[in-house]
Amino acid sequence: MFKKIIEAEIIENKKIAEGIYRMAVKAPETAADARAGQFVNIYLRNKIMLLPRPISISRVYDDVITLIYKIAGKGTGELSAYLPGEPVRISTSLGNGFQLEDVFKETDSNHNLNKVKIIALVGGGMGVAPLVGLAQKIMNEKEKRSFKDDDLQVIAIVGFQDEPILMKEFETCCNHVYIATESGSTGLKGNVLQLIERKGLKPDYCFACGPRPMLKALANRCENANIPLQVSLEERMGCGYGACVGCVCRIKAKEEGVKSIRKKVCTDGPVFFGNEVVWDD
Amino acid sequence: MIKNINDKLYHAELDLSVSIAGVTLKNPVTTASGTFSARESGAFYDISELGAVITKGVSDVPWDGNPTPRIAETYGGMLNSVGLQNPGVEDFIKHELPLLKSYNTKVIVNVVGKTINDYCKTVEKLDDEAIDIMEINISCPNIKEGGISFGADPKMAAEITREIKRLVKKPIIMKLTPNVTDITEIAKAAEYEGADGVSLINTLLGMKIDVHRKKPVLWNKTGGLSGPSIKPVAIRMVYQVRRAVNIPIIGLGGIMTGEDAAEFLMAGADAVSVGTAALVDPTAPVRIKNELIAFMQQNEYKNLQQIRDALA
Ligand SMILES: Cc1cc2nc3c(=O)[nH]c(=O)nc-3n(C[C@H](O)[C@H](O)[C@H](O)COP(=O)(O)OP(=O)(O)OC[C@H]3O[C@@H](n4cnc5c(N)ncnc54)[C@H](O)[C@@H]3O)c2cc1C
Ligand SMILES: Cc1cc2nc3c(=O)[nH]c(=O)nc-3n(C[C@H](O)[C@H](O)[C@H](O)COP(=O)(O)O)c2cc1C
Ligand code: FES
């Protein structure tokens, strides 16, 4: 199947917090093979803004996908004015997405997980958007495998400046939701790493999305504690589909004789293993 | 995928083919170097629809490129400072070329280097491969000459053309930089030394500052400007070069539509490349080809030469 740019129909475009919106669009071709952690390119109406805006797919319901976005500039400002019923030009799903298979690969003869009893979804700011979809996917997977909470628990560890978002969504798909805010208005006053520390949280597997300093600190912590971690990285993009080589990050090389190579966040990522990323590039 | 608007029907009345340096392209639309990758672009359209593909710049050894941010949007254009990241010519021959050869299109390989010797090593390796043409990007800084670009000085442009021409049997096209006082001097130097064609223009050197954060947007500070905002500069240069040399010209710079492509042909280009437009719309090269066909039909052009001869 060819990748495509499609005209999707806006079902909803609603403010969910100060400066933050949720857009639901009917996009069967995007929804068909969307994985948690993938993103779409949004092609704006104002042609002066040439480049597409990459936005993570938050959730998928049948042929509808939801996008959670923050007004960060002119492009996202334009998006916030779109009305239900109007078309929006988006791509089919892009990027690799979270590799949930990695959690389920090591099962014993009874198909039970050997090592992973607690999965943590660690999100900072807008980084929580794709984790909601992942939480939903894991819940479905648990049902499919008839796992009880004794077999596998999912906890969300999320941090915000001030106002938490998507709390209801996390609460319906996770066993526990831990919150930190910089302002102290909700949950612990501080960041997600302090939250993990303070609550003594000991996950066996982590998925994370958020600001780079948060991801870097988490990667450090997970590496020391020998916890597998997948991170979703963000980088300034040109094309968003692998043609321009604008969006690179540095990844430790597997080949002999080379220390590291630059890989494309949009097609090789945005999800990488925490321990393969060279954080100080 | 964009369907070919019934190629057969048109072939009866329309001739889109063009000969560049002895190589016949079935249509004049090619991909601009650095904005196309066989795997990623091929995920959006059938590459066999194009007259030729022009690859990302390849060098003798892998290049790491610049740190990020490498991309900035500008008014009607974009800046890039990718820094010609590429896995090197051997990796290209092993991994990218076989995929390109699986399509029914001509393969033009863009070559970059930091010294004349770098270029020579790369073109020698490519000369034995199943490629059609080499496009030599002489916008790169010459590190032996204090970083001034090979394409900024007629003497250097002549020297590099001469050295490469001595080594290879394949046709070569020199890709010219617009960051010069008189581009016709460079084109004439390349033609004199035996270049089989020229392509123009590469990006214009530019810069963008974030006034809130009080720093340049690109890590590299400066970058190459491309996209629709550079088209008038590119058209002017193609027009001037057409009147200065007789070798074929591949015209590019800001082509977004079939009419833009026709404008380049009318200015004197033999073929065109689509760059930034393909980043903005992944299927742009095929769309532009189809729009060019529609333009030719509406205006009753039977072949490309008629467009090229049309300018009053
Ligand atoms: C893989 C990926 C997923 C993303 N998912 C989300 C999401 O789910 N929700 C959300 O609110 N935001 C997300 N972002 C960030 C979002 O793309 C930017 O906030 C948005 O492009 C800003 O556009 P603008 O025109 O409003 O801002 P401007 O600042 O006017 O944009 C100017 C240019 O900079 C680029 N740009 C600006 N900020 C960023 C940034 N942080 N990352 C990448 N490019 C940027 C724009 O694409 C544009 O080319 C994601 C980014 C990436 C790379
Ligand atoms: C991201 C990017 C990468 C590029 N890389 C190369 C390159 O490797 N070699 C080259 O000769 N030109 C390169 N170019 C220049 C283009 O091939 C083209 O000359 C220029 O962008 C103008 O055309 P456009 O406006 O259609 O993009 C690059 C341009 C862009 C935007
Ligand atoms: S944004 Fe163009 S390669 Fe990733």
XYZ file of C-alpha atoms and ligand atoms in Angstrom:
681
model
C 0.000 0.000 0.000
C 1.304 3.421 -0.921
C 1.597 6.106 1.728
C -0.668 9.032 1.016
C -1.768 12.522 1.830
C -5.492 12.453 2.474
C -8.306 14.884 3.107
C -9.663 13.883 6.473
C -12.876 15.150 7.982
C -12.700 16.950 11.306
C -15.108 15.438 13.797
C -14.100 17.517 16.793
C -11.631 20.299 17.579
C -11.964 21.257 21.182
C -9.973 23.154 23.767
C -9.125 20.753 26.591
C -6.811 22.989 28.628
C -5.258 26.436 28.318
C -3.737 26.565 24.803
C -4.231 22.823 24.262
C -6.685 21.235 21.851
C -7.942 17.810 20.927
C -8.769 17.225 17.293
C -10.577 14.087 16.198
C -10.478 13.362 12.490
C -12.107 10.685 10.409
C -9.193 9.200 8.509
C -9.758 5.526 7.684
C -6.507 5.147 5.755
C -4.472 6.607 8.598
C -6.335 4.707 11.298
C -6.071 1.397 9.434
C -2.449 0.675 10.298
C -1.676 3.292 12.977
C 0.558 2.144 15.819
C 0.912 3.887 19.157
C 3.841 6.303 18.941
C 3.443 7.027 15.245
C 2.638 10.504 14.002
C 0.942 12.256 11.108
C 2.055 15.239 9.053
C -0.503 18.017 8.935
C -0.414 20.130 5.767
C -1.655 23.622 6.533
C -4.072 25.696 4.471
C -1.944 28.817 4.538
C 0.593 27.919 1.846
C 3.092 30.417 3.209
C 3.712 27.772 5.848
C 5.293 25.316 3.473
C 6.355 22.533 5.765
C 4.058 19.978 7.332
C 3.538 19.984 11.119
C 4.209 16.609 12.740
C 1.699 15.667 15.467
C 1.558 12.362 17.351
C -1.404 10.078 16.949
C -2.921 10.002 20.401
C -5.726 7.469 20.097
C -7.430 5.445 17.397
C -11.111 4.528 17.522
C -12.212 2.581 14.450
C -11.550 4.978 11.566
C -11.067 8.060 13.751
C -7.759 9.272 15.143
C -7.297 11.901 17.818
C -4.503 14.442 17.968
C -3.622 16.473 21.054
C -1.770 19.664 20.234
C -0.540 22.773 21.912
C -0.567 26.161 20.206
C 3.142 26.672 19.746
C 3.128 29.100 16.823
C 1.325 30.084 13.623
C 0.734 26.583 12.305
C -0.828 25.109 15.404
C -2.640 28.450 15.780
C -4.204 27.878 12.359
C -5.221 24.360 13.386
C -7.034 25.612 16.465
C -9.419 27.588 14.234
C -10.521 24.581 12.165
C -14.163 23.604 12.593
C -15.881 20.225 12.743
C -17.076 19.191 9.287
C -14.161 20.912 7.582
C -11.394 18.977 5.846
C -7.802 18.776 7.068
C -4.937 17.461 4.951
C -2.954 14.823 6.797
C -0.628 11.979 5.906
C -1.163 8.329 6.570
C 0.725 7.192 9.675
C 4.459 7.896 9.769
C 7.396 6.708 11.863
C 7.992 3.403 13.609
C 5.908 3.685 16.796
C 6.449 1.959 20.128
C 7.504 -1.661 19.875
C 5.124 -3.354 22.221
C 6.248 -6.760 20.894
C 9.465 -6.270 22.818
C 7.569 -6.518 26.120
C 5.758 -9.662 25.114
C 8.631 -11.472 23.434
C 9.858 -13.246 26.568
C 7.032 -15.430 27.731
C 7.255 -18.821 29.395
C 5.616 -22.053 28.241
C 2.301 -20.904 29.746
C 2.505 -17.679 27.729
C 3.065 -15.675 30.906
C 5.539 -12.851 31.016
C 8.772 -13.840 32.689
C 10.211 -10.549 33.638
C 7.759 -7.767 33.060
C 5.145 -7.313 35.761
C 4.911 -3.519 35.755
C 5.038 -1.313 32.670
C 5.494 2.410 33.273
C 4.380 5.048 30.780
C 6.407 8.152 31.567
C 5.225 11.376 29.981
C 6.126 15.040 30.215
C 3.882 17.820 28.871
C 2.559 17.152 25.373
C 4.529 13.883 25.479
C 1.593 12.272 27.242
C -0.429 12.341 23.989
C 0.963 9.177 22.354
C 1.166 7.365 25.703
C -2.624 7.368 26.035
C -2.865 5.362 22.841
C -0.164 3.025 24.091
C -2.010 2.519 27.390
C -5.100 1.563 25.411
C -3.071 -0.867 23.263
C -1.574 -2.551 26.311
C -5.001 -2.892 27.889
C -6.280 -4.578 24.723
C -3.245 -6.844 24.702
C -3.874 -7.819 28.334
C -7.454 -8.742 27.490
C -6.391 -10.721 24.452
C -3.964 -12.740 26.552
C -6.350 -12.945 29.516
C -3.771 -11.337 31.771
C -4.919 -10.273 35.234
C -3.436 -7.358 37.128
C -1.250 -9.883 38.973
C 0.296 -10.761 35.627
C 0.798 -7.254 34.358
C 0.200 -3.759 35.686
C 0.401 -0.517 33.766
C 1.220 2.686 35.597
C 1.306 6.217 34.198
C 3.878 8.628 35.567
C 3.114 12.040 34.114
C 4.417 15.541 34.650
C 3.123 18.972 33.618
C 3.904 22.650 34.086
C 0.608 23.331 35.796
C -2.563 21.851 34.369
C -2.675 18.058 33.834
C -4.327 16.804 30.641
C -5.846 13.472 29.571
C -6.194 12.287 33.166
C -9.494 10.509 32.544
C -7.997 8.639 29.601
C -5.049 7.424 31.666
C -7.258 6.475 34.595
C -9.437 4.205 32.450
C -6.482 2.321 30.949
C -3.908 2.263 33.777
C -3.750 0.620 37.170
C -2.297 3.754 38.768
C -1.685 7.315 37.633
C 1.050 9.319 39.358
C 1.149 13.054 38.716
C 3.720 15.772 39.231
C 3.383 19.472 38.367
C 6.075 22.126 38.377
C 3.628 24.550 39.968
C 2.489 22.064 42.595
C -1.157 22.624 41.671
C -1.789 18.875 41.282
C 0.142 15.917 42.686
C 3.758 16.181 43.639
C 5.464 19.545 43.162
C 8.369 18.700 40.886
C 9.135 16.535 37.862
C 8.546 12.904 36.913
C 11.975 11.758 38.026
C 11.417 13.163 41.477
C 8.020 11.487 41.407
C 9.543 8.084 40.620
C 12.063 8.609 43.416
C 9.557 9.826 45.990
C 7.007 7.078 45.343
C 9.688 4.406 45.102
C 8.289 3.217 41.756
C 10.003 0.137 40.340
C 8.752 -0.623 36.840
C 10.206 -3.517 34.824
C 9.765 -1.795 31.459
C 9.377 1.885 30.533
C 7.961 3.806 27.587
C 8.541 7.545 27.579
C 7.782 10.684 25.633
C 8.512 14.243 26.639
C 11.187 16.927 26.747
C 14.706 15.760 25.981
C 16.181 16.567 29.438
C 13.491 14.389 31.026
C 14.167 11.545 28.587
C 17.890 11.810 29.139
C 17.572 11.651 32.952
C 15.162 8.749 32.677
C 17.456 6.903 30.267
C 20.263 7.311 32.748
C 18.162 5.964 35.568
C 16.857 3.021 33.545
C 20.325 2.110 32.322
C 21.661 1.996 35.886
C 18.716 -0.083 37.061
C 18.829 -2.302 33.967
C 15.267 -1.466 32.956
C 14.463 -1.534 29.235
C 13.260 1.842 27.994
C 11.786 3.052 24.731
C 11.764 6.805 24.137
C 9.970 8.861 21.527
C 12.220 11.688 20.349
C 11.261 15.012 18.837
C 13.319 16.921 16.292
C 12.780 19.804 13.907
C 11.505 18.256 10.694
C 11.441 19.164 7.033
C 9.543 16.506 5.120
C 8.573 14.150 7.943
C 8.886 11.085 5.688
C 12.593 10.456 5.305
C 13.557 12.379 2.182
C 15.433 15.446 3.492
C 17.600 14.069 6.332
C 16.766 17.142 8.402
C 15.571 15.453 11.579
C 18.497 13.402 12.799
C 19.528 12.140 16.226
C 22.705 10.316 17.198
C 22.444 6.579 17.759
C 25.159 4.197 18.961
C 26.351 2.144 16.009
C 26.110 -1.620 15.822
C 28.757 -1.894 13.115
C 32.376 -2.394 14.072
C 34.721 0.537 13.832
C 32.006 3.200 13.976
C 30.999 4.741 17.296
C 27.697 6.263 16.343
C 25.655 7.323 13.362
C 22.994 9.929 12.766
C 19.583 8.420 12.133
C 16.355 10.004 10.971
C 13.827 10.650 13.726
C 10.933 10.617 11.234
C 11.545 7.191 9.686
C 14.090 5.342 11.836
C 12.209 6.719 14.877
C 10.642 8.602 16.531
C 10.917 5.679 18.971
C 14.371 4.423 19.932
C 15.689 2.365 22.827
C 16.907 4.685 25.567
C 20.275 2.972 25.775
C 21.036 3.369 22.060
C 20.591 7.147 22.013
C 23.689 9.331 22.354
C 22.158 12.031 24.542
C 24.944 14.597 24.417
C 25.111 15.267 20.686
C -0.219 6.763 -5.565
C -0.857 9.120 -8.427
C -1.935 7.315 -11.559
C -0.271 8.166 -14.782
C -2.914 10.075 -16.739
C -3.064 7.417 -19.387
C 0.468 7.560 -20.779
C -0.458 5.659 -23.942
C -3.128 8.084 -25.022
C -0.758 10.999 -24.738
C 2.162 9.262 -26.333
C 0.298 9.285 -29.614
C 0.265 13.067 -29.737
C 2.688 14.302 -27.110
C 6.424 13.763 -27.019
C 7.765 14.404 -23.527
C 11.168 12.883 -24.108
C 14.400 14.800 -23.945
C 18.016 13.878 -24.547
C 20.538 15.023 -21.956
C 24.198 14.319 -22.575
C 23.318 11.435 -24.887
C 20.891 9.890 -22.394
C 17.210 9.919 -23.314
C 14.796 10.717 -20.497
C 11.201 9.706 -21.240
C 10.015 12.935 -19.650
C 11.805 16.030 -18.322
C 10.869 15.675 -14.645
C 13.578 14.572 -12.227
C 14.063 14.729 -8.472
C 16.369 17.401 -7.041
C 19.360 16.089 -5.148
C 18.876 15.816 -1.395
C 15.096 15.755 -1.510
C 14.589 12.205 -2.716
C 15.282 8.740 -1.384
C 14.309 5.590 -3.271
C 12.758 3.860 -0.287
C 10.969 6.818 1.285
C 9.810 8.596 -1.876
C 8.943 5.246 -3.420
C 6.529 4.736 -0.537
C 4.387 7.528 -2.015
C 4.572 7.057 -5.794
C 5.882 4.884 -8.574
C 9.396 6.134 -9.270
C 9.210 4.706 -12.817
C 6.915 7.635 -13.671
C 9.868 10.026 -13.620
C 12.302 10.883 -16.390
C 15.210 10.389 -14.013
C 16.032 10.408 -10.353
C 18.882 12.512 -9.031
C 20.245 11.094 -5.808
C 21.368 12.744 -2.623
C 25.007 13.850 -2.737
C 27.432 10.965 -2.230
C 31.039 11.337 -1.071
C 34.051 9.020 -1.027
C 33.681 8.343 2.725
C 30.596 8.674 4.977
C 29.749 12.235 6.021
C 28.101 12.933 9.345
C 26.556 16.286 8.416
C 25.692 19.080 10.838
C 24.045 18.950 14.262
C 20.353 19.912 14.481
C 18.327 22.038 14.025
C 19.013 21.591 10.333
C 15.711 22.899 8.978
C 13.977 26.257 9.266
C 10.841 27.409 7.535
C 10.981 30.837 5.899
C 8.428 32.957 4.060
C 7.616 30.817 1.029
C 10.705 28.697 1.422
C 13.009 26.855 3.759
C 16.596 26.828 4.935
C 18.570 23.627 5.335
C 21.943 22.906 6.815
C 21.916 19.126 6.505
C 25.616 19.364 5.689
C 25.402 16.659 3.015
C 25.125 13.773 5.459
C 25.477 10.555 3.479
C 26.745 7.023 4.074
C 29.458 7.228 1.399
C 29.752 5.934 -2.150
C 30.367 2.284 -1.258
C 27.273 2.089 0.898
C 25.345 3.875 -1.849
C 26.441 1.340 -4.458
C 25.587 -1.556 -2.172
C 22.254 -0.422 -0.754
C 20.621 2.447 -2.662
C 21.675 1.762 -6.255
C 20.138 -1.738 -6.612
C 16.813 -0.316 -5.462
C 17.056 2.583 -7.935
C 17.902 0.160 -10.735
C 14.725 -1.776 -10.048
C 12.724 1.156 -11.461
C 12.269 2.045 -15.094
C 13.962 5.436 -14.921
C 17.394 6.943 -15.489
C 19.758 7.268 -12.547
C 21.756 10.442 -12.044
C 24.113 10.340 -9.075
C 24.959 13.601 -7.300
C 28.581 13.755 -6.134
C 30.032 15.936 -3.368
C 33.552 16.423 -2.034
C 35.823 18.608 0.046
C 38.831 18.412 -2.261
C 39.230 17.655 -5.957
C 40.810 14.389 -4.927
C 37.644 13.473 -2.961
C 35.498 13.994 -6.025
C 37.887 12.002 -8.182
C 37.820 8.996 -5.875
C 34.027 8.984 -5.852
C 33.474 9.418 -9.590
C 35.977 6.658 -10.383
C 34.005 4.219 -8.260
C 30.712 5.299 -9.809
C 31.999 5.167 -13.374
C 31.973 1.351 -13.327
C 28.431 1.126 -11.985
C 25.145 0.916 -13.843
C 24.324 4.602 -13.561
C 23.485 6.978 -16.398
C 24.931 10.368 -15.504
C 26.887 11.977 -12.675
C 25.851 15.369 -11.378
C 28.788 17.104 -9.731
C 27.699 19.405 -6.915
C 30.334 22.129 -6.990
C 28.592 24.269 -4.388
C 30.624 22.494 -1.709
C 33.363 24.455 0.055
C 36.878 23.649 -1.148
C 38.800 23.132 2.073
C 42.151 23.544 0.318
C 41.102 27.042 -0.787
C 39.873 28.298 2.568
C 36.355 26.954 2.167
C 35.302 29.018 -0.855
C 33.001 26.945 -2.995
C 34.378 25.225 -6.130
C 31.537 26.738 -8.064
C 32.259 30.304 -6.976
C 35.296 30.775 -9.177
C 35.573 30.025 -12.920
C 39.157 28.765 -12.531
C 38.235 26.256 -9.833
C 35.112 25.219 -11.731
C 37.246 24.644 -14.824
C 39.831 22.653 -12.917
C 37.371 20.320 -11.241
C 35.483 19.734 -14.498
C 38.740 18.971 -16.302
C 39.983 16.551 -13.626
C 36.734 14.628 -13.476
C 36.292 14.562 -17.232
C 39.777 13.022 -17.556
C 38.793 10.139 -15.288
C 35.322 9.097 -16.314
C 33.512 7.768 -19.361
C 30.035 8.585 -18.059
C 28.534 11.974 -18.901
C 28.868 14.636 -16.218
C 26.633 17.548 -15.380
C 28.040 20.350 -13.250
C 25.575 21.630 -10.647
C 26.103 25.338 -10.242
C 25.743 27.533 -7.186
C 23.778 30.779 -7.481
C 25.996 32.426 -4.863
C 28.174 34.074 -7.514
C 28.370 37.413 -9.284
C 28.068 36.026 -12.799
C 26.868 32.455 -13.196
C 27.433 32.485 -16.971
C 31.212 32.659 -16.389
C 31.070 29.438 -14.382
C 28.834 27.718 -16.930
C 31.168 28.729 -19.773
C 34.195 27.414 -17.873
C 32.447 24.067 -17.323
C 31.405 23.831 -20.979
C 34.903 24.686 -22.172
C 36.371 21.849 -20.083
C 33.952 19.326 -21.535
C 31.019 19.208 -19.128
C 28.102 17.404 -20.781
C 25.549 19.681 -19.141
C 24.880 22.037 -16.254
C 22.161 22.052 -13.638
C 21.104 25.161 -11.774
C 20.396 26.427 -9.252
C 21.581 25.059 -5.954
C 20.392 26.797 -2.791
C 20.991 30.466 -1.981
C 22.962 31.071 1.207
C 20.621 32.422 3.882
C 20.050 32.812 7.606
C 17.189 33.104 10.082
C 17.296 34.515 13.612
C 14.798 33.719 16.349
C 14.309 37.206 17.798
C 12.710 35.878 20.979
C 15.482 33.443 21.806
C 18.028 35.830 20.291
C 19.892 33.187 18.355
C 20.112 31.731 14.866
C 17.475 29.057 14.235
C 19.937 26.678 12.548
C 22.750 25.141 14.584
C 25.023 25.921 11.650
C 23.794 29.552 11.715
C 23.574 29.745 7.898
C 21.836 27.385 5.509
C 20.681 26.981 1.934
C 17.453 28.692 0.923
C 15.149 26.732 -1.382
C 11.508 26.637 -2.375
C 9.130 28.922 -4.282
C 10.753 32.109 -2.986
C 13.933 31.433 -5.018
C 12.235 30.679 -8.329
C 12.647 34.139 -9.929
C 16.389 34.005 -9.251
C 16.590 30.530 -10.751
C 14.576 31.497 -13.846
C 16.820 34.512 -14.440
C 19.941 32.367 -14.157
C 18.658 29.615 -16.472
C 17.720 32.314 -18.996
C 21.205 33.837 -18.821
C 23.063 30.526 -18.960
C 20.951 29.339 -21.923
C 22.269 32.329 -23.856
C 25.871 31.676 -22.791
C 26.378 27.947 -23.433
C 25.133 25.235 -25.801
C 25.187 22.217 -23.475
C 21.925 20.932 -21.913
C 20.548 22.591 -18.788
C 18.616 21.003 -15.964
C 16.648 23.842 -14.378
C 15.495 23.874 -10.780
C 14.719 26.150 -7.887
C 11.248 26.509 -6.433
C 9.272 24.442 -8.945
C 5.909 23.758 -7.300
C 3.593 23.183 -10.301
C 3.549 22.055 -13.922
C 3.413 25.698 -15.008
C 6.560 26.397 -13.000
C 8.225 23.535 -14.883
C 7.036 25.027 -18.192
C 8.471 28.384 -17.128
C 11.915 26.793 -16.703
C 11.641 25.119 -20.108
C 10.666 28.422 -21.665
C 13.640 30.096 -20.006
C 15.827 27.528 -21.743
C 16.040 24.420 -19.561
C 16.047 20.978 -21.194
C 14.798 19.165 -18.115
C 13.756 20.158 -14.615
C 14.181 18.933 -11.040
C 11.663 19.086 -8.232
C 13.162 19.627 -4.764
C 11.458 21.429 -1.908
C 8.039 20.784 -3.476
C 8.583 17.078 -2.794
C 9.174 17.790 0.890
C 5.966 19.837 1.003
C 3.985 17.257 -0.984
C 5.634 13.833 -1.300
C 3.960 13.069 -4.642
C 4.920 16.436 -6.187
C 7.285 15.095 -8.884
C 4.548 12.957 -10.449
C 1.875 15.602 -9.938
C 4.092 18.193 -11.639
C 4.719 15.858 -14.557
C 0.983 15.368 -14.993
C 0.356 19.108 -14.711
C 3.003 19.738 -17.355
C 1.205 17.292 -19.660
C -2.066 19.128 -19.035
C -0.351 22.470 -19.701
C 1.035 21.176 -22.995
C -2.357 19.893 -24.086
C -4.184 23.061 -23.198
C -1.634 25.155 -25.046
C -1.149 22.716 -27.907
C 2.533 22.041 -27.449
C 3.516 18.742 -29.053
C 6.981 18.471 -27.565
C 9.324 20.183 -25.144
C 11.292 21.950 -27.855
C 8.166 23.903 -28.792
C 7.957 25.253 -25.250
C 11.648 26.074 -25.301
C 11.218 27.982 -28.564
C 8.100 29.798 -27.429
C 9.606 32.701 -25.519
C 8.966 35.920 -27.400
C 7.373 13.362 15.902
C 6.767 14.618 16.497
C 5.545 14.514 17.163
C 4.956 15.657 17.712
N 3.767 15.503 18.367
C 3.160 16.589 18.891
C 1.906 16.446 19.569
O 1.337 15.357 19.673
N 1.345 17.563 20.080
C 1.945 18.802 19.969
O 1.380 19.782 20.461
N 3.132 18.954 19.338
C 3.760 17.885 18.800
N 4.985 18.054 18.162
C 5.546 19.400 18.036
C 4.842 20.142 16.903
O 5.216 19.553 15.668
C 5.262 21.631 16.875
O 4.833 22.239 18.051
C 4.619 22.346 15.694
O 5.203 21.904 14.495
C 4.785 23.840 15.804
O 4.295 24.458 14.631
P 3.847 25.966 14.621
O 3.693 26.395 13.227
O 2.681 26.159 15.507
O 5.057 26.679 15.335
P 6.233 27.523 14.687
O 7.213 27.705 15.750
O 5.677 28.743 14.013
O 6.822 26.543 13.631
C 7.806 26.920 12.759
C 8.517 25.692 12.283
O 9.175 25.021 13.330
C 8.747 23.688 13.457
N 8.666 23.364 14.892
C 8.384 24.243 15.871
N 8.439 23.642 17.067
C 8.763 22.350 16.833
C 8.960 21.237 17.679
N 8.859 21.299 18.991
N 9.263 20.045 17.096
C 9.369 19.956 15.771
N 9.205 20.989 14.928
C 8.900 22.166 15.456
C 7.421 23.650 12.746
O 7.070 22.362 12.249
C 7.655 24.637 11.643
O 8.376 24.074 10.576
C 5.597 16.929 17.610
C 6.814 17.028 16.949
C 7.414 15.897 16.395
C 8.715 16.024 15.700
C 17.187 19.269 2.351
C 17.951 19.563 1.094
C 19.093 18.826 0.779
C 19.840 19.097 -0.374
N 20.940 18.326 -0.675
C 21.610 18.536 -1.848
C 22.699 17.689 -2.243
O 23.044 16.716 -1.564
N 23.365 17.966 -3.405
C 22.967 19.001 -4.212
O 23.581 19.209 -5.272
N 21.927 19.798 -3.884
C 21.236 19.590 -2.727
N 20.150 20.401 -2.402
C 19.743 21.478 -3.317
C 18.582 21.040 -4.218
O 18.931 19.928 -5.014
C 18.101 22.190 -5.113
O 19.188 22.618 -5.923
C 17.591 23.382 -4.340
O 16.890 22.974 -3.193
C 16.684 24.274 -5.188
O 15.537 23.584 -5.673
P 14.116 23.598 -4.926
O 13.769 25.023 -4.642
O 13.172 22.915 -5.859
O 14.300 22.826 -3.648
C 19.413 20.145 -1.236
C 18.262 20.879 -0.933
C 17.521 20.602 0.206
C 16.268 21.403 0.510
S 12.082 15.280 8.326
Fe 12.885 14.927 6.380
S 14.070 13.155 6.773
Fe 13.043 13.413 8.639
